[in-house]
mmCIF file of C-alpha atoms in Angstrom:
data_model
loop_
_atom_site.group_PDB
_atom_site.id
_atom_site.type_symbol
_atom_site.label_atom_id
_atom_site.label_comp_id
_atom_site.label_asym_id
_atom_site.label_seq_id
_atom_site.Cartn_x
_atom_site.Cartn_y
_atom_site.Cartn_z
ATOM 1 C CA UNK H 1 25.762 -18.131 -160.211
ATOM 2 C CA UNK H 2 27.435 -19.463 -157.488
ATOM 3 C CA UNK H 3 28.305 -23.346 -156.791
ATOM 4 C CA UNK H 4 29.687 -24.262 -160.038
ATOM 5 C CA UNK H 5 26.503 -22.918 -161.704
ATOM 6 C CA UNK H 6 28.642 -21.575 -164.703
ATOM 7 C CA UNK H 7 28.953 -24.884 -166.023
ATOM 8 C CA UNK H 8 25.275 -25.726 -165.939
ATOM 9 C CA UNK H 9 24.701 -23.004 -168.545
ATOM 10 C CA UNK H 10 24.458 -23.794 -172.031
ATOM 11 C CA UNK H 11 26.666 -23.799 -174.569
ATOM 12 C CA UNK H 12 25.448 -20.472 -176.240
ATOM 13 C CA UNK H 13 25.345 -18.447 -172.763
ATOM 14 C CA UNK H 14 28.721 -19.484 -172.029
ATOM 15 C CA UNK H 15 30.007 -18.766 -175.157
ATOM 16 C CA UNK H 16 28.471 -15.262 -175.617
ATOM 17 C CA UNK H 17 29.879 -14.838 -171.846
ATOM 18 C CA UNK H 18 33.390 -15.599 -172.672
ATOM 19 C CA UNK H 19 33.306 -13.675 -176.297
ATOM 20 C CA UNK H 20 32.277 -10.507 -174.265
ATOM 21 C CA UNK H 21 34.846 -10.997 -171.587
ATOM 22 C CA UNK H 22 38.744 -11.435 -171.007
ATOM 23 C CA UNK H 23 40.458 -13.944 -169.087
ATOM 24 C CA UNK H 24 43.081 -12.879 -166.104
ATOM 25 C CA UNK H 25 45.034 -15.110 -164.539
ATOM 26 C CA UNK H 26 45.746 -13.911 -160.700
ATOM 27 C CA UNK H 27 48.710 -15.226 -158.254
ATOM 28 C CA UNK H 28 47.828 -16.119 -154.460
ATOM 29 C CA UNK H 29 47.007 -12.894 -152.831
ATOM 30 C CA UNK H 30 46.551 -10.781 -156.005
ATOM 31 C CA UNK H 31 43.567 -8.099 -155.465
ATOM 32 C CA UNK H 32 40.522 -8.613 -157.662
ATOM 33 C CA UNK H 33 38.599 -5.472 -156.174
ATOM 34 C CA UNK H 34 38.413 -3.523 -153.130
ATOM 35 C CA UNK H 35 36.044 -2.686 -150.444
ATOM 36 C CA UNK H 36 34.437 0.661 -151.336
ATOM 37 C CA UNK H 37 36.120 1.092 -154.825
ATOM 38 C CA UNK H 38 33.763 1.803 -158.021
ATOM 39 C CA UNK H 39 32.702 -1.060 -159.883
ATOM 40 C CA UNK H 40 33.649 -1.858 -163.240
ATOM 41 C CA UNK H 41 33.365 -5.569 -164.345
ATOM 42 C CA UNK H 42 31.891 -8.152 -163.208
ATOM 43 C CA UNK H 43 33.934 -11.719 -162.623
ATOM 44 C CA UNK H 44 33.521 -14.846 -163.120
ATOM 45 C CA UNK H 45 35.855 -17.832 -161.128
ATOM 46 C CA UNK H 46 37.158 -20.468 -164.082
ATOM 47 C CA UNK H 47 39.961 -21.802 -161.706
ATOM 48 C CA UNK H 48 40.752 -21.246 -158.290
ATOM 49 C CA UNK H 49 39.358 -20.089 -155.231
ATOM 50 C CA UNK H 50 38.587 -16.272 -154.201
ATOM 51 C CA UNK H 51 38.454 -14.788 -150.507
ATOM 52 C CA UNK H 52 35.392 -12.387 -150.213
ATOM 53 C CA UNK H 53 35.827 -10.002 -147.180
ATOM 54 C CA UNK H 54 35.021 -7.057 -145.147
ATOM 55 C CA UNK H 55 36.709 -4.569 -142.880
ATOM 56 C CA UNK H 56 34.741 -4.453 -139.391
ATOM 57 C CA UNK H 57 34.829 -1.373 -137.387
ATOM 58 C CA UNK H 58 37.862 -2.376 -135.412
ATOM 59 C CA UNK H 59 39.963 -2.806 -138.633
ATOM 60 C CA UNK H 60 39.675 -6.576 -138.680
ATOM 61 C CA UNK H 61 39.177 -8.445 -141.768
ATOM 62 C CA UNK H 62 36.209 -10.814 -141.454
ATOM 63 C CA UNK H 63 36.000 -13.177 -144.265
ATOM 64 C CA UNK H 64 32.487 -13.420 -145.637
ATOM 65 C CA UNK H 65 32.978 -16.505 -148.042
ATOM 66 C CA UNK H 66 35.274 -18.257 -150.722
ATOM 67 C CA UNK H 67 34.372 -18.631 -153.854
ATOM 68 C CA UNK H 68 35.125 -21.227 -156.412
ATOM 69 C CA UNK H 69 34.905 -22.194 -159.959
ATOM 70 C CA UNK H 70 32.174 -21.172 -161.579
ATOM 71 C CA UNK H 71 31.129 -18.433 -159.071
ATOM 72 C CA UNK H 72 30.158 -15.125 -160.263
ATOM 73 C CA UNK H 73 31.850 -11.975 -158.596
ATOM 74 C CA UNK H 74 30.831 -8.347 -158.497
ATOM 75 C CA UNK H 75 27.428 -8.588 -159.385
ATOM 76 C CA UNK H 76 25.543 -6.605 -156.666
ATOM 77 C CA UNK H 77 27.408 -3.893 -157.937
ATOM 78 C CA UNK H 78 26.587 -4.201 -161.561
ATOM 79 C CA UNK H 79 22.988 -4.334 -160.772
ATOM 80 C CA UNK H 80 22.897 -1.467 -157.769
ATOM 81 C CA UNK H 81 25.490 0.700 -159.442
ATOM 82 C CA UNK H 82 26.877 1.199 -155.954
ATOM 83 C CA UNK H 83 30.740 0.563 -154.976
ATOM 84 C CA UNK H 84 32.161 -2.697 -153.953
ATOM 85 C CA UNK H 85 30.774 -4.348 -150.879
ATOM 86 C CA UNK H 86 33.538 -6.381 -149.863
ATOM 87 C CA UNK H 87 37.248 -7.549 -151.110
ATOM 88 C CA UNK H 88 37.835 -10.238 -153.355
ATOM 89 C CA UNK H 89 41.344 -11.804 -153.228
ATOM 90 C CA UNK H 90 42.751 -14.779 -154.705
ATOM 91 C CA UNK H 91 43.456 -17.500 -152.340
ATOM 92 C CA UNK H 92 45.381 -19.771 -155.011
ATOM 93 C CA UNK H 93 46.333 -19.557 -158.264
ATOM 94 C CA UNK H 94 43.070 -18.406 -160.079
ATOM 95 C CA UNK H 95 41.683 -17.881 -163.683
ATOM 96 C CA UNK H 96 38.915 -15.379 -164.154
ATOM 97 C CA UNK H 97 36.497 -14.116 -166.665
ATOM 98 C CA UNK H 98 36.033 -10.763 -166.499
ATOM 99 C CA UNK H 99 33.327 -8.581 -168.492
ATOM 100 C CA UNK H 100 32.526 -4.719 -168.491
ATOM 101 C CA UNK H 101 29.566 -4.009 -166.634
ATOM 102 C CA UNK H 102 27.598 -2.505 -169.516
ATOM 103 C CA UNK H 103 27.981 -5.438 -171.443
ATOM 104 C CA UNK H 104 27.399 -7.675 -168.845
ATOM 105 C CA UNK H 105 23.931 -5.940 -168.471
ATOM 106 C CA UNK H 106 23.206 -6.319 -171.936
ATOM 107 C CA UNK H 107 23.874 -10.037 -171.854
ATOM 108 C CA UNK H 108 21.060 -10.265 -169.031
ATOM 109 C CA UNK H 109 18.401 -8.683 -171.285
ATOM 110 C CA UNK H 110 19.971 -10.928 -174.486
ATOM 111 C CA UNK H 111 20.406 -14.138 -172.729
ATOM 112 C CA UNK H 112 17.289 -14.848 -170.619
ATOM 113 C CA UNK H 113 18.697 -17.716 -169.491
ATOM 114 C CA UNK H 114 21.746 -15.927 -167.651
ATOM 115 C CA UNK H 115 19.391 -13.533 -165.537
ATOM 116 C CA UNK H 116 17.635 -16.605 -164.399
ATOM 117 C CA UNK H 117 20.639 -18.141 -163.096
ATOM 118 C CA UNK H 118 21.861 -14.943 -161.669
ATOM 119 C CA UNK H 119 18.543 -15.100 -159.439
ATOM 120 C CA UNK H 120 18.563 -18.231 -158.637
ATOM 121 C CA UNK H 121 21.977 -17.896 -157.177
ATOM 122 C CA UNK H 122 21.230 -14.303 -155.338
ATOM 123 C CA UNK H 123 18.529 -16.074 -153.837
ATOM 124 C CA UNK H 124 20.610 -19.113 -152.572
ATOM 125 C CA UNK H 125 22.947 -16.576 -150.823
ATOM 126 C CA UNK H 126 20.128 -14.886 -149.248
ATOM 127 C CA UNK H 127 19.165 -18.258 -147.734
ATOM 128 C CA UNK H 128 22.472 -19.110 -146.886
ATOM 129 C CA UNK H 129 22.971 -15.743 -145.286
ATOM 130 C CA UNK H 130 19.816 -16.448 -143.095
ATOM 131 C CA UNK H 131 20.995 -20.076 -142.185
ATOM 132 C CA UNK H 132 24.286 -18.594 -141.108
ATOM 133 C CA UNK H 133 22.407 -15.750 -138.872
ATOM 134 C CA UNK H 134 20.389 -18.807 -137.312
ATOM 135 C CA UNK H 135 23.555 -20.741 -136.643
ATOM 136 C CA UNK H 136 25.397 -18.095 -134.774
ATOM 137 C CA UNK H 137 22.250 -17.387 -132.898
ATOM 138 C CA UNK H 138 22.193 -21.077 -131.439
ATOM 139 C CA UNK H 139 24.684 -23.246 -132.752
ATOM 140 C CA UNK H 140 27.884 -23.869 -130.012
ATOM 141 C CA UNK H 141 31.643 -23.562 -131.149
ATOM 142 C CA UNK H 142 32.130 -27.317 -131.734
ATOM 143 C CA UNK H 143 28.984 -27.501 -133.834
ATOM 144 C CA UNK H 144 29.869 -24.429 -136.130
ATOM 145 C CA UNK H 145 33.621 -25.461 -136.438
ATOM 146 C CA UNK H 146 32.361 -29.307 -137.542
ATOM 147 C CA UNK H 147 30.224 -27.501 -139.977
ATOM 148 C CA UNK H 148 33.345 -25.346 -141.472
ATOM 149 C CA UNK H 149 35.429 -28.028 -141.856
ATOM 150 C CA UNK H 150 32.600 -29.798 -144.142
ATOM 151 C CA UNK H 151 32.167 -27.023 -146.165
ATOM 152 C CA UNK H 152 36.148 -26.802 -146.822
ATOM 153 C CA UNK H 153 36.036 -30.927 -147.146
ATOM 154 C CA UNK H 154 33.184 -30.727 -149.852
ATOM 155 C CA UNK H 155 35.572 -27.998 -151.489
ATOM 156 C CA UNK H 156 39.075 -28.933 -150.838
ATOM 157 C CA UNK H 157 39.059 -32.523 -149.732
ATOM 158 C CA UNK H 158 40.991 -35.349 -151.377
ATOM 159 C CA UNK H 159 40.576 -38.851 -150.551
ATOM 160 C CA UNK H 160 43.784 -40.459 -149.031
ATOM 161 C CA UNK H 161 44.537 -43.502 -146.891
ATOM 162 C CA UNK H 162 44.543 -41.629 -143.996
ATOM 163 C CA UNK H 163 41.241 -39.859 -144.790
ATOM 164 C CA UNK H 164 39.822 -36.944 -146.198
ATOM 165 C CA UNK H 165 43.196 -34.387 -146.676
ATOM 166 C CA UNK H 166 41.949 -30.570 -146.883
ATOM 167 C CA UNK H 167 44.410 -27.851 -147.742
ATOM 168 C CA UNK H 168 42.949 -25.207 -145.755
ATOM 169 C CA UNK H 169 42.908 -22.422 -148.059
ATOM 170 C CA UNK H 170 42.342 -19.813 -144.450
ATOM 171 C CA UNK H 171 43.917 -19.386 -141.637
ATOM 172 C CA UNK H 172 42.494 -19.827 -138.323
ATOM 173 C CA UNK H 173 41.549 -16.722 -137.684
ATOM 174 C CA UNK H 174 39.642 -16.782 -141.017
ATOM 175 C CA UNK H 175 38.069 -19.640 -140.191
ATOM 176 C CA UNK H 176 36.863 -18.179 -136.878
ATOM 177 C CA UNK H 177 35.363 -15.207 -138.711
ATOM 178 C CA UNK H 178 33.438 -17.288 -140.948
ATOM 179 C CA UNK H 179 32.265 -19.285 -137.899
ATOM 180 C CA UNK H 180 31.395 -15.907 -135.986
ATOM 181 C CA UNK H 181 34.188 -16.896 -133.052
ATOM 182 C CA UNK H 182 37.100 -15.722 -131.660
ATOM 183 C CA UNK H 183 40.118 -17.698 -133.138
ATOM 184 C CA UNK H 184 40.866 -19.112 -129.154
ATOM 185 C CA UNK H 185 37.397 -20.794 -129.637
ATOM 186 C CA UNK H 186 38.244 -22.521 -133.069
ATOM 187 C CA UNK H 187 41.927 -23.511 -131.579
ATOM 188 C CA UNK H 188 39.888 -25.067 -128.703
ATOM 189 C CA UNK H 189 37.592 -26.745 -130.773
ATOM 190 C CA UNK H 190 40.384 -28.158 -133.605
ATOM 191 C CA UNK H 191 42.319 -29.460 -130.074
ATOM 192 C CA UNK H 192 38.934 -31.331 -129.185
ATOM 193 C CA UNK H 193 38.564 -32.769 -132.393
ATOM 194 C CA UNK H 194 42.381 -34.136 -132.700
ATOM 195 C CA UNK H 195 41.699 -35.567 -128.941
ATOM 196 C CA UNK H 196 38.755 -37.369 -130.257
ATOM 197 C CA UNK H 197 40.664 -38.747 -133.135
ATOM 198 C CA UNK H 198 37.916 -37.292 -135.767
ATOM 199 C CA UNK H 199 40.893 -35.319 -137.771
ATOM 200 C CA UNK H 200 44.712 -34.969 -137.563
ATOM 201 C CA UNK H 201 47.041 -32.956 -139.076
ATOM 202 C CA UNK H 202 48.964 -29.514 -138.752
ATOM 203 C CA UNK H 203 49.249 -26.071 -139.846
ATOM 204 C CA UNK H 204 46.699 -25.308 -142.888
ATOM 205 C CA UNK H 205 46.312 -29.512 -143.520
ATOM 206 C CA UNK H 206 43.456 -31.206 -141.828
ATOM 207 C CA UNK H 207 42.897 -34.730 -142.180
ATOM 208 C CA UNK H 208 39.424 -36.078 -141.719
ATOM 209 C CA UNK H 209 39.418 -39.520 -140.022
ATOM 210 C CA UNK H 210 36.120 -40.016 -138.830
ATOM 211 C CA UNK H 211 33.790 -38.027 -141.149
ATOM 212 C CA UNK H 212 30.454 -39.652 -140.030
ATOM 213 C CA UNK H 213 31.509 -38.168 -136.310
ATOM 214 C CA UNK H 214 32.150 -34.899 -137.800
ATOM 215 C CA UNK H 215 28.859 -34.976 -139.706
ATOM 216 C CA UNK H 216 26.810 -35.957 -136.446
ATOM 217 C CA UNK H 217 28.111 -33.404 -134.421
ATOM 218 C CA UNK H 218 27.389 -30.757 -137.068
ATOM 219 C CA UNK H 219 23.511 -31.303 -136.788
#
């Protein structure tokens, strides 16, 4: 149920999930679950943002995705009974609805709409993974960075007199991991985008000054 699909469920379905679960408030950096651990709960992000990451063979953390309000976490382990395939960490103050896996599975049987939404979400993520694999095979560094900035803009951007301001919840290394690039390649691309006047800002703040140019370069 990604991209806010929680809010697209019917009232009865949301109420059933809420009654069956418990809410948890997490601060930035708080762990939700860890790669390799047994799975006991499924979680819905009600507010905030959650980083999904795995550990590479060389020990580096590789960011797979950032989940937002409405997204579901941990459904794969609930369905196949295997340990957690990734680590989930709160990026900012986050509110979660957590459900014990046995009760969650019962709700899938009791409310077909929940099960359908879960299948649609899984299909969407599978398609996105295929698109990302293609992107990593053919897109240059500048294109990939432009696409990640657009993703961040859509999730975190707010309009301002200077443009669209993004308080980026990930580091340059995490942005590189999500783009399939080295940190150096990301730094170089960001420097080029600033020189072109398409973006400005410093640290973890990016101001998109020419959204049209950024989108055209991302194609």
